[in-house]
Amino acid sequence: MRTLVTSFIFFIALAGAHAWTEVIHLKNGRTIWAEHVRQDGPRVEYDLGDNSYAIPKASVERIEIGGLPPEYASSGAPSKHDVPAFVPADNVKNETEISEKLVKDGQIDIDALATIEQQGNSGNSAAAYFVAGKFEFEHGNVTKARSYFDAALRFDGQNPTILNFYAALLVRSGNAAEALPYAQRAVQASPDSADTLAVLGYAQFAADRTKDAIQNWKRSLQIRPDPVIKALLEKAEREAQAEADFSQRESDHFILRYEGAQTSEAFRHQLLATLESEYEDLARELGNSPRGSIPVILYTGQAFFDVTQAPSWSGAINDGKLRIPVEGLNTVTPELARVLKHELAHSFINQLSAGRCPQWLHEGIAQALEPKSLSSNGHRLAQLYAAQKEIPFNMLESSFMRFSSGEAVLAYDESLAAVQYIDDTRGRADLRRILERLAEGSSTEAALRSTIHSDYGQLETELGKYLVEKYGN
């Protein structure tokens, strides 16, 4: 299971028991469900409960009347585990005016950008490159966004808004440690900004500096209440409390934390050796590896569910840290080894896709790499597809945590079946190419069309045929 903490673009609202009436569709593909939306010049303001928020109008694609969000209208509970993506709300001087000059036909006008730079005004050049970087960031193109933000900082290296966005992008692409100095510089330049403090907290939490994140999120909330930051703060505080007395040891690629008296030294040594072996296997299989050491936290009792608030059917979680319940275990069993490899695979997949992989593809690849097969569930799944009772893939893009246990089994089986189908018919190389297209900013369906030449509808049709041929109707 995967609930990655690496895509910080901060607009997704936490749902309560509200009658949501308006929907803000963002240009980066995200959606905000709000009780009331209004436009105020270059900003769009929206209400959630007793609080009001604002985002740049340039980030909004359209606003429409809506009902209950699909995720919250399902029979499962709302997901509390996906960290919302984060884009700071602040702007640079002349941003709206420069955006009108640079953004043409849904893309950055390179000639217009060069013209602004040639005018020799460093402030305008910084703003222009920032606008270009922000545009690409909101459209999921991490590589181009980083290049533009780099250029913006060459012209104005102490601008807190540029620093803030750059730090958020680095965290999103799995470079939390690299993001920290930029986030810290942003806070130094603007110490009373709720946004700079929030981004610094994101970077610190992703870099396994939970206590520092707690401190800065508290400061951010004192300046501006925010339900998303509040929920993240509560999670961080649960983690800090549960792990207050944990011990720690390190290996080449992992930082292991554990209750000292609850697991044996031999077990911990075996577990780290297993993880290191699986790390090398995955690096060979996928051709890349995560940056920095990966935290692994062992829970021996109720603490796993207290910290993660995961559903009862979950067996482990990767939210940037591998959280593994090991109650009653004193050796690495074959089943635990598969769990470890599955959760570790999410870190590799996240690195390859720059944090943009949909949940079904994440879970399908992770299961295939365990390795796991559909042999026992293939026939049942073929029957469901034949009866058109499968879950559509566009409903499997976000966290599975909201599902009941029965729904979760089907979601995982469909995910594995889709990956198995692509692997069998196109090859493992196309799976990697899909992840690479996602990292470049493609939508999931665009990435599928450019590799396996199928959109979601075609994939579901072809998968149904594949299952019948392989496992019978």
Coordinates of C-alpha atoms in Angstrom, one line a residue:
M1 CA 0.0 0.0 0.0
R2 CA 1.2 3.5 -0.8
T3 CA 0.3 6.9 0.5
L4 CA 3.2 9.0 -0.7
V5 CA 4.1 12.2 0.8
T6 CA 6.0 13.7 -2.1
S7 CA 3.5 15.6 -4.2
F8 CA 3.0 18.9 -2.4
I9 CA 0.5 21.0 -4.3
F10 CA -1.7 22.2 -1.5
F11 CA -5.2 22.8 -2.7
I12 CA -7.1 19.6 -2.0
A13 CA -9.7 20.2 0.7
L14 CA -10.3 17.8 3.6
A15 CA -13.9 16.7 3.4
G16 CA -16.4 16.9 6.2
A17 CA -20.1 16.5 6.3
H18 CA -20.7 19.6 4.2
A19 CA -23.0 20.0 1.3
W20 CA -20.4 20.9 -1.3
T21 CA -21.9 23.1 -4.0
E22 CA -19.1 24.4 -6.2
V23 CA -16.1 22.8 -7.8
I24 CA -12.8 24.6 -8.8
H25 CA -10.9 22.7 -11.5
L26 CA -7.2 23.6 -11.5
K27 CA -5.0 23.7 -14.5
N28 CA -2.7 21.1 -12.9
G29 CA -5.6 18.6 -12.9
R30 CA -6.5 18.9 -9.2
T31 CA -10.0 19.7 -7.9
I32 CA -11.2 21.8 -5.0
W33 CA -14.7 21.1 -3.6
A34 CA -15.9 24.2 -1.8
E35 CA -19.1 25.5 -0.2
H36 CA -18.8 28.9 -1.9
V37 CA -16.5 30.3 -4.5
R38 CA -16.0 34.0 -5.5
Q39 CA -13.6 35.8 -7.8
D40 CA -11.7 38.9 -6.5
G41 CA -9.4 40.4 -9.2
P42 CA -6.4 38.1 -9.7
R43 CA -7.5 35.7 -6.9
V44 CA -10.2 33.1 -6.5
E45 CA -11.5 32.9 -3.0
Y46 CA -13.4 29.9 -1.6
D47 CA -14.9 28.8 1.7
L48 CA -14.4 25.6 3.7
G49 CA -16.4 25.5 6.9
D50 CA -15.6 28.6 8.9
N51 CA -12.5 29.4 6.9
S52 CA -11.8 31.2 3.7
Y53 CA -8.9 30.7 1.3
A54 CA -7.5 32.2 -1.9
I55 CA -5.5 30.9 -4.8
P56 CA -4.2 32.7 -7.9
K57 CA -6.8 33.0 -10.7
A58 CA -4.2 32.0 -13.2
S59 CA -4.1 28.5 -11.6
V60 CA -7.9 28.0 -12.3
E61 CA -9.1 26.3 -15.4
R62 CA -12.9 26.6 -14.7
I63 CA -15.4 26.8 -11.9
E64 CA -18.7 24.9 -11.9
I65 CA -21.6 23.8 -9.8
G66 CA -21.1 20.3 -8.3
G67 CA -22.4 17.8 -5.8
L68 CA -20.6 15.5 -3.5
P69 CA -17.0 14.7 -4.6
P70 CA -16.8 11.2 -6.0
E71 CA -14.2 10.1 -3.4
Y72 CA -16.5 11.1 -0.5
A73 CA -19.7 9.8 -2.0
S74 CA -18.4 6.3 -2.0
S75 CA -19.2 3.8 0.7
G76 CA -15.7 4.0 2.1
A77 CA -14.5 6.6 4.6
P78 CA -12.7 9.6 3.2
S79 CA -8.9 9.1 2.8
K80 CA -6.9 10.8 5.6
H81 CA -3.6 9.5 4.3
D82 CA -2.8 11.2 1.0
V83 CA -0.9 14.4 1.7
P84 CA -2.4 17.0 -0.6
A85 CA -0.3 18.5 -3.3
F86 CA 1.0 21.9 -2.4
V87 CA 1.3 25.1 -4.3
P88 CA 1.9 28.3 -2.3
A89 CA -0.7 30.9 -2.7
D90 CA 1.6 33.9 -3.0
N91 CA 2.6 35.7 -6.2
V92 CA 5.5 37.8 -7.5
K93 CA 5.2 41.4 -8.6
N94 CA 3.6 41.9 -12.1
E95 CA 2.8 38.2 -12.3
T96 CA -0.6 38.6 -13.9
E97 CA 0.7 41.1 -16.5
I98 CA 3.7 38.8 -17.3
S99 CA 1.5 35.7 -17.5
E100 CA -0.6 37.4 -20.2
K101 CA 2.6 37.9 -22.3
L102 CA 4.1 34.5 -21.7
V103 CA 1.3 32.0 -21.8
K104 CA 0.0 31.5 -25.3
D105 CA -2.2 28.7 -26.6
G106 CA -1.6 26.7 -23.4
Q107 CA 2.2 26.8 -23.4
I108 CA 5.1 29.1 -22.6
D109 CA 6.1 31.5 -25.4
I110 CA 9.9 31.0 -25.4
D111 CA 10.4 34.0 -27.7
A112 CA 8.5 36.3 -25.3
L113 CA 10.5 35.0 -22.4
A114 CA 13.7 35.7 -24.2
T115 CA 12.5 39.2 -25.1
I116 CA 11.8 40.0 -21.4
E117 CA 15.2 38.8 -20.4
Q118 CA 16.9 40.9 -23.1
Q119 CA 15.4 44.1 -21.7
G120 CA 17.9 43.8 -18.8
N121 CA 15.5 44.3 -15.9
S122 CA 16.5 41.6 -13.4
G123 CA 13.2 41.9 -11.5
N124 CA 11.1 41.4 -14.6
S125 CA 13.4 38.6 -15.7
A126 CA 13.0 36.8 -12.4
A127 CA 9.3 37.2 -12.5
A128 CA 9.1 35.9 -16.1
Y129 CA 11.1 32.8 -15.4
F130 CA 9.1 32.3 -12.2
V131 CA 5.8 32.5 -14.1
A132 CA 7.1 30.0 -16.6
G133 CA 8.2 27.7 -13.9
K134 CA 5.0 28.0 -12.0
F135 CA 3.0 27.2 -15.2
E136 CA 5.0 24.1 -15.9
F137 CA 4.8 23.1 -12.2
E138 CA 1.1 23.3 -12.2
H139 CA 0.9 21.3 -15.4
G140 CA 3.1 18.5 -13.8
N141 CA 6.3 19.1 -15.9
V142 CA 8.8 18.9 -13.1
T143 CA 11.9 19.0 -15.4
K144 CA 11.0 22.2 -17.2
A145 CA 9.7 23.8 -14.0
R146 CA 12.9 23.2 -12.2
S147 CA 14.9 24.7 -15.1
Y148 CA 12.8 27.9 -15.1
F149 CA 12.9 28.3 -11.3
D150 CA 16.7 27.9 -11.4
A151 CA 16.8 30.8 -13.9
A152 CA 14.4 32.9 -11.8
L153 CA 16.7 32.5 -8.7
R154 CA 19.7 33.6 -10.7
F155 CA 18.0 36.9 -11.2
D156 CA 16.5 37.2 -7.7
G157 CA 18.0 34.6 -5.3
Q158 CA 16.3 35.9 -2.2
N159 CA 12.7 36.2 -3.4
P160 CA 10.6 34.1 -0.9
T161 CA 7.9 33.3 -3.4
I162 CA 10.4 31.8 -5.9
L163 CA 12.2 30.0 -3.2
N164 CA 9.0 28.7 -1.8
F165 CA 7.8 27.2 -5.1
Y166 CA 11.2 25.8 -5.8
A167 CA 11.3 24.0 -2.5
A168 CA 7.8 22.7 -3.0
L169 CA 8.8 21.3 -6.5
L170 CA 11.9 19.7 -5.0
V171 CA 9.9 17.9 -2.3
R172 CA 7.4 16.8 -4.9
S173 CA 10.1 15.2 -7.1
G174 CA 11.6 13.3 -4.2
N175 CA 14.4 15.7 -3.3
A176 CA 13.3 16.8 0.2
A177 CA 16.9 17.1 1.6
E178 CA 17.8 19.4 -1.4
A179 CA 14.6 21.4 -0.8
L180 CA 15.5 22.3 2.8
P181 CA 18.0 25.1 2.3
Y182 CA 15.6 26.8 -0.2
A183 CA 12.7 26.5 2.2
Q184 CA 14.8 27.9 5.0
R185 CA 15.9 30.8 2.9
A186 CA 12.3 31.6 2.1
V187 CA 11.5 31.7 5.8
Q188 CA 14.4 33.9 6.5
A189 CA 13.3 36.3 3.8
S190 CA 9.6 36.2 4.9
P191 CA 9.5 34.9 8.5
D192 CA 5.8 35.8 9.1
S193 CA 4.4 34.1 6.0
A194 CA 2.1 31.1 6.6
D195 CA 3.1 29.8 3.2
T196 CA 6.9 29.8 3.8
L197 CA 6.4 28.1 7.2
A198 CA 4.1 25.5 5.7
V199 CA 6.5 24.7 2.9
L200 CA 9.4 24.4 5.3
G201 CA 7.3 22.0 7.4
Y202 CA 6.5 19.9 4.3
A203 CA 10.2 19.7 3.4
Q204 CA 11.2 18.9 7.0
F205 CA 8.5 16.2 7.3
A206 CA 9.5 14.6 4.0
A207 CA 13.2 14.8 5.1
D208 CA 12.4 12.9 8.3
R209 CA 12.7 15.9 10.6
T210 CA 9.3 15.5 12.2
K211 CA 9.9 17.6 15.3
D212 CA 11.0 20.6 13.2
A213 CA 8.0 20.2 10.9
I214 CA 5.7 20.3 14.0
Q215 CA 7.2 23.5 15.2
N216 CA 6.9 25.3 11.8
W217 CA 3.4 24.0 11.1
K218 CA 2.3 25.3 14.5
R219 CA 3.8 28.7 13.6
S220 CA 2.0 28.7 10.3
L221 CA -1.3 27.9 11.9
Q222 CA -0.9 30.8 14.3
I223 CA -0.6 33.1 11.4
R224 CA -3.4 31.6 9.3
P225 CA -5.7 28.7 10.2
D226 CA -5.8 25.9 7.6
P227 CA -7.5 22.5 7.8
V228 CA -4.9 20.7 5.7
I229 CA -1.9 21.9 7.8
K230 CA -3.9 21.2 10.9
A231 CA -4.5 17.6 9.8
L232 CA -0.8 17.1 8.9
L233 CA 0.3 18.6 12.2
E234 CA -1.9 16.1 14.0
K235 CA -0.4 13.2 12.1
A236 CA 3.1 14.4 12.8
E237 CA 2.3 14.8 16.5
R238 CA 0.9 11.3 16.7
E239 CA 4.1 10.0 15.0
A240 CA 6.4 11.9 17.4
Q241 CA 4.5 10.7 20.4
A242 CA 4.5 7.1 19.3
E243 CA 8.2 7.1 18.5
A244 CA 9.4 9.2 21.4
D245 CA 11.4 6.2 22.9
F246 CA 12.4 4.5 19.7
S247 CA 16.0 3.5 19.0
Q248 CA 17.7 3.9 15.6
R249 CA 20.3 2.2 13.4
E250 CA 21.3 2.8 9.8
S251 CA 22.5 0.8 6.8
D252 CA 23.6 1.9 3.4
H253 CA 20.1 2.9 2.2
F254 CA 17.9 2.8 5.2
I255 CA 17.3 4.4 8.7
L256 CA 15.6 1.9 10.9
R257 CA 13.6 3.0 14.0
Y258 CA 12.1 0.6 16.5
E259 CA 11.1 0.0 20.0
G260 CA 14.3 -1.3 21.5
A261 CA 12.9 -4.0 23.8
Q262 CA 10.3 -5.3 21.4
T263 CA 12.4 -6.7 18.6
S264 CA 15.6 -8.7 18.7
E265 CA 18.9 -7.5 17.3
A266 CA 19.0 -10.6 15.1
F267 CA 15.6 -9.8 13.6
R268 CA 16.6 -6.2 12.9
H269 CA 19.8 -7.2 11.3
Q270 CA 17.9 -9.7 9.1
L271 CA 15.3 -7.2 8.2
L272 CA 17.9 -4.6 7.1
A273 CA 19.8 -7.2 5.1
T274 CA 16.5 -8.2 3.3
L275 CA 15.7 -4.5 2.5
E276 CA 19.2 -3.9 1.2
S277 CA 19.0 -7.0 -1.0
E278 CA 15.5 -5.9 -2.3
Y279 CA 16.8 -2.4 -2.9
E280 CA 19.5 -3.8 -5.2
D281 CA 17.0 -6.0 -7.0
L282 CA 14.6 -3.0 -7.6
A283 CA 17.5 -0.8 -8.8
R284 CA 18.4 -3.4 -11.4
E285 CA 14.8 -4.0 -12.4
L286 CA 13.7 -0.3 -12.7
G287 CA 17.1 1.3 -13.5
N288 CA 16.8 4.0 -10.9
S289 CA 16.9 4.4 -7.1
P290 CA 15.4 6.9 -4.6
R291 CA 17.6 9.8 -3.4
G292 CA 18.8 9.7 0.2
S293 CA 18.1 7.2 3.0
I294 CA 14.7 5.7 3.4
P295 CA 13.2 5.7 6.9
V296 CA 11.8 2.4 8.0
I297 CA 9.7 2.3 11.2
L298 CA 8.7 -0.9 13.0
Y299 CA 5.6 -1.0 15.1
T300 CA 4.9 -3.9 17.4
G301 CA 1.4 -3.1 18.5
Q302 CA -1.5 -0.7 18.1
A303 CA 0.9 2.2 17.4
F304 CA 0.8 1.4 13.7
F305 CA -2.9 2.1 13.4
D306 CA -2.7 5.0 15.9
V307 CA -0.1 6.8 13.9
T308 CA -1.4 6.0 10.4
Q309 CA -5.1 5.8 11.1
A310 CA -5.1 3.1 8.4
P311 CA -8.1 0.8 7.7
S312 CA -8.0 -2.5 9.5
W313 CA -7.3 -4.4 6.2
S314 CA -4.0 -2.6 5.6
G315 CA -0.8 -4.5 6.2
A316 CA 1.9 -1.7 5.8
I317 CA 2.2 1.8 4.5
N318 CA 4.7 3.8 2.5
D319 CA 4.0 7.5 3.0
G320 CA 7.6 8.5 2.3
K321 CA 8.5 6.3 5.3
L322 CA 8.1 2.5 5.3
R323 CA 5.7 1.9 8.3
I324 CA 5.8 -1.9 9.0
P325 CA 3.7 -3.6 11.8
V326 CA 5.8 -6.6 13.1
E327 CA 3.7 -7.7 16.0
G328 CA 4.5 -11.4 16.9
L329 CA 7.4 -11.7 14.3
N330 CA 10.9 -12.6 15.2
T331 CA 12.2 -13.5 11.8
V332 CA 11.7 -12.2 8.2
T333 CA 9.1 -14.6 6.8
P334 CA 8.5 -15.0 3.1
E335 CA 5.3 -13.0 3.5
L336 CA 7.1 -10.2 5.4
A337 CA 9.8 -10.1 2.7
R338 CA 7.1 -9.6 0.0
V339 CA 5.5 -6.8 2.1
L340 CA 8.9 -5.1 2.4
K341 CA 9.6 -5.3 -1.3
H342 CA 6.1 -4.1 -2.2
E343 CA 6.4 -1.0 0.1
L344 CA 9.9 -0.3 -1.0
A345 CA 8.9 -0.5 -4.7
H346 CA 6.6 2.5 -4.1
S347 CA 9.6 4.6 -3.3
F348 CA 11.3 3.6 -6.6
I349 CA 8.1 4.1 -8.6
N350 CA 7.6 7.5 -7.1
Q351 CA 11.1 8.5 -8.0
L352 CA 10.6 7.4 -11.6
S353 CA 7.3 9.2 -12.0
A354 CA 8.3 12.4 -10.1
G355 CA 5.5 11.7 -7.7
R356 CA 2.8 11.6 -10.5
C357 CA 1.9 7.9 -10.7
P358 CA -1.8 7.1 -10.2
Q359 CA -2.6 4.7 -7.4
W360 CA -3.7 1.8 -9.6
L361 CA -0.4 1.8 -11.5
H362 CA 1.6 2.2 -8.3
E363 CA -0.1 -0.8 -6.7
G364 CA -0.1 -2.9 -9.9
I365 CA 3.7 -2.5 -10.4
A366 CA 4.4 -2.9 -6.7
Q367 CA 2.5 -6.2 -6.6
A368 CA 4.1 -7.4 -9.8
L369 CA 7.5 -6.7 -8.3
E370 CA 6.8 -8.7 -5.0
P371 CA 6.2 -10.8 -7.2
K372 CA 2.5 -11.6 -7.0
S373 CA 0.3 -13.2 -9.6
L374 CA -3.4 -13.3 -10.4
S375 CA -3.6 -17.1 -10.5
S376 CA -6.0 -17.4 -7.6
N377 CA -8.2 -14.4 -8.4
G378 CA -8.0 -14.2 -12.2
H379 CA -11.1 -16.3 -13.0
R380 CA -13.3 -14.2 -10.6
L381 CA -11.9 -11.0 -12.0
A382 CA -12.6 -12.1 -15.6
Q383 CA -16.2 -12.8 -14.6
L384 CA -16.5 -9.3 -13.1
Y385 CA -15.2 -7.7 -16.2
A386 CA -17.5 -9.8 -18.4
A387 CA -20.4 -8.5 -16.3
Q388 CA -19.0 -4.9 -16.4
K389 CA -18.8 -4.8 -12.6
E390 CA -15.2 -3.7 -12.4
I391 CA -14.1 -0.4 -10.8
P392 CA -13.3 2.1 -13.7
F393 CA -9.6 3.1 -13.7
N394 CA -10.4 6.8 -13.4
M395 CA -11.8 5.9 -10.0
L396 CA -8.6 4.2 -9.0
E397 CA -6.3 7.1 -9.5
S398 CA -6.3 8.3 -5.8
S399 CA -5.8 6.5 -2.5
F400 CA -7.4 3.1 -1.9
M401 CA -7.6 3.9 1.8
R402 CA -11.2 5.0 1.4
F403 CA -12.3 1.5 0.3
S404 CA -13.9 -1.2 2.3
S405 CA -11.9 -4.4 2.5
G406 CA -13.9 -6.0 -0.3
E407 CA -13.5 -3.0 -2.5
A408 CA -9.8 -2.9 -1.7
V409 CA -9.3 -6.5 -2.8
L410 CA -11.0 -5.7 -6.2
A411 CA -9.0 -2.5 -6.6
Y412 CA -5.7 -4.3 -6.0
D413 CA -6.6 -7.2 -8.3
E414 CA -7.6 -4.8 -11.1
S415 CA -4.3 -2.9 -10.6
L416 CA -2.2 -6.1 -10.8
A417 CA -4.3 -7.3 -13.8
A418 CA -3.6 -4.1 -15.8
V419 CA 0.1 -4.2 -15.1
Q420 CA 0.2 -7.9 -15.9
Y421 CA -1.6 -7.2 -19.2
I422 CA 0.8 -4.4 -20.2
D423 CA 3.8 -6.5 -19.2
D424 CA 2.6 -9.6 -21.1
T425 CA 1.5 -7.8 -24.3
R426 CA 4.0 -4.8 -24.4
G427 CA 6.8 -5.7 -22.1
R428 CA 8.3 -4.3 -18.9
A429 CA 10.0 -1.5 -20.8
D430 CA 6.7 0.1 -21.6
L431 CA 5.7 0.2 -18.0
R432 CA 8.9 2.2 -17.3
R433 CA 8.1 4.5 -20.3
I434 CA 4.7 5.2 -18.9
L435 CA 6.3 6.3 -15.6
E436 CA 8.8 8.5 -17.5
R437 CA 6.0 10.1 -19.5
L438 CA 4.2 10.9 -16.2
A439 CA 7.4 12.5 -14.9
E440 CA 7.5 14.7 -18.0
G441 CA 4.1 16.0 -17.2
S442 CA 1.8 13.8 -19.3
S443 CA -1.6 12.9 -17.9
T444 CA -2.1 9.2 -17.2
E445 CA -4.2 8.7 -20.3
A446 CA -1.7 10.6 -22.5
A447 CA 1.1 8.5 -21.1
L448 CA -0.9 5.4 -21.9
R449 CA -1.7 6.5 -25.4
S450 CA 2.0 7.4 -26.2
T451 CA 3.2 3.9 -25.0
I452 CA 0.5 1.2 -25.3
H453 CA -1.8 3.3 -27.6
S454 CA -4.8 2.9 -25.3
D455 CA -6.9 5.3 -23.2
Y456 CA -8.7 4.1 -20.1
G457 CA -11.7 2.9 -22.1
Q458 CA -9.6 0.9 -24.5
L459 CA -7.5 -0.5 -21.7
E460 CA -10.5 -1.7 -19.8
T461 CA -11.9 -3.4 -22.9
E462 CA -8.6 -5.0 -23.8
L463 CA -8.0 -6.1 -20.2
G464 CA -11.4 -7.8 -20.1
K465 CA -10.6 -9.8 -23.2
Y466 CA -7.2 -10.7 -21.8
L467 CA -8.6 -11.9 -18.6
V468 CA -11.2 -14.1 -20.3
E469 CA -8.5 -15.6 -22.6
K470 CA -6.1 -16.2 -19.8
Y471 CA -8.4 -17.3 -16.9
G472 CA -11.7 -18.2 -18.6
N473 CA -15.1 -16.6 -18.4

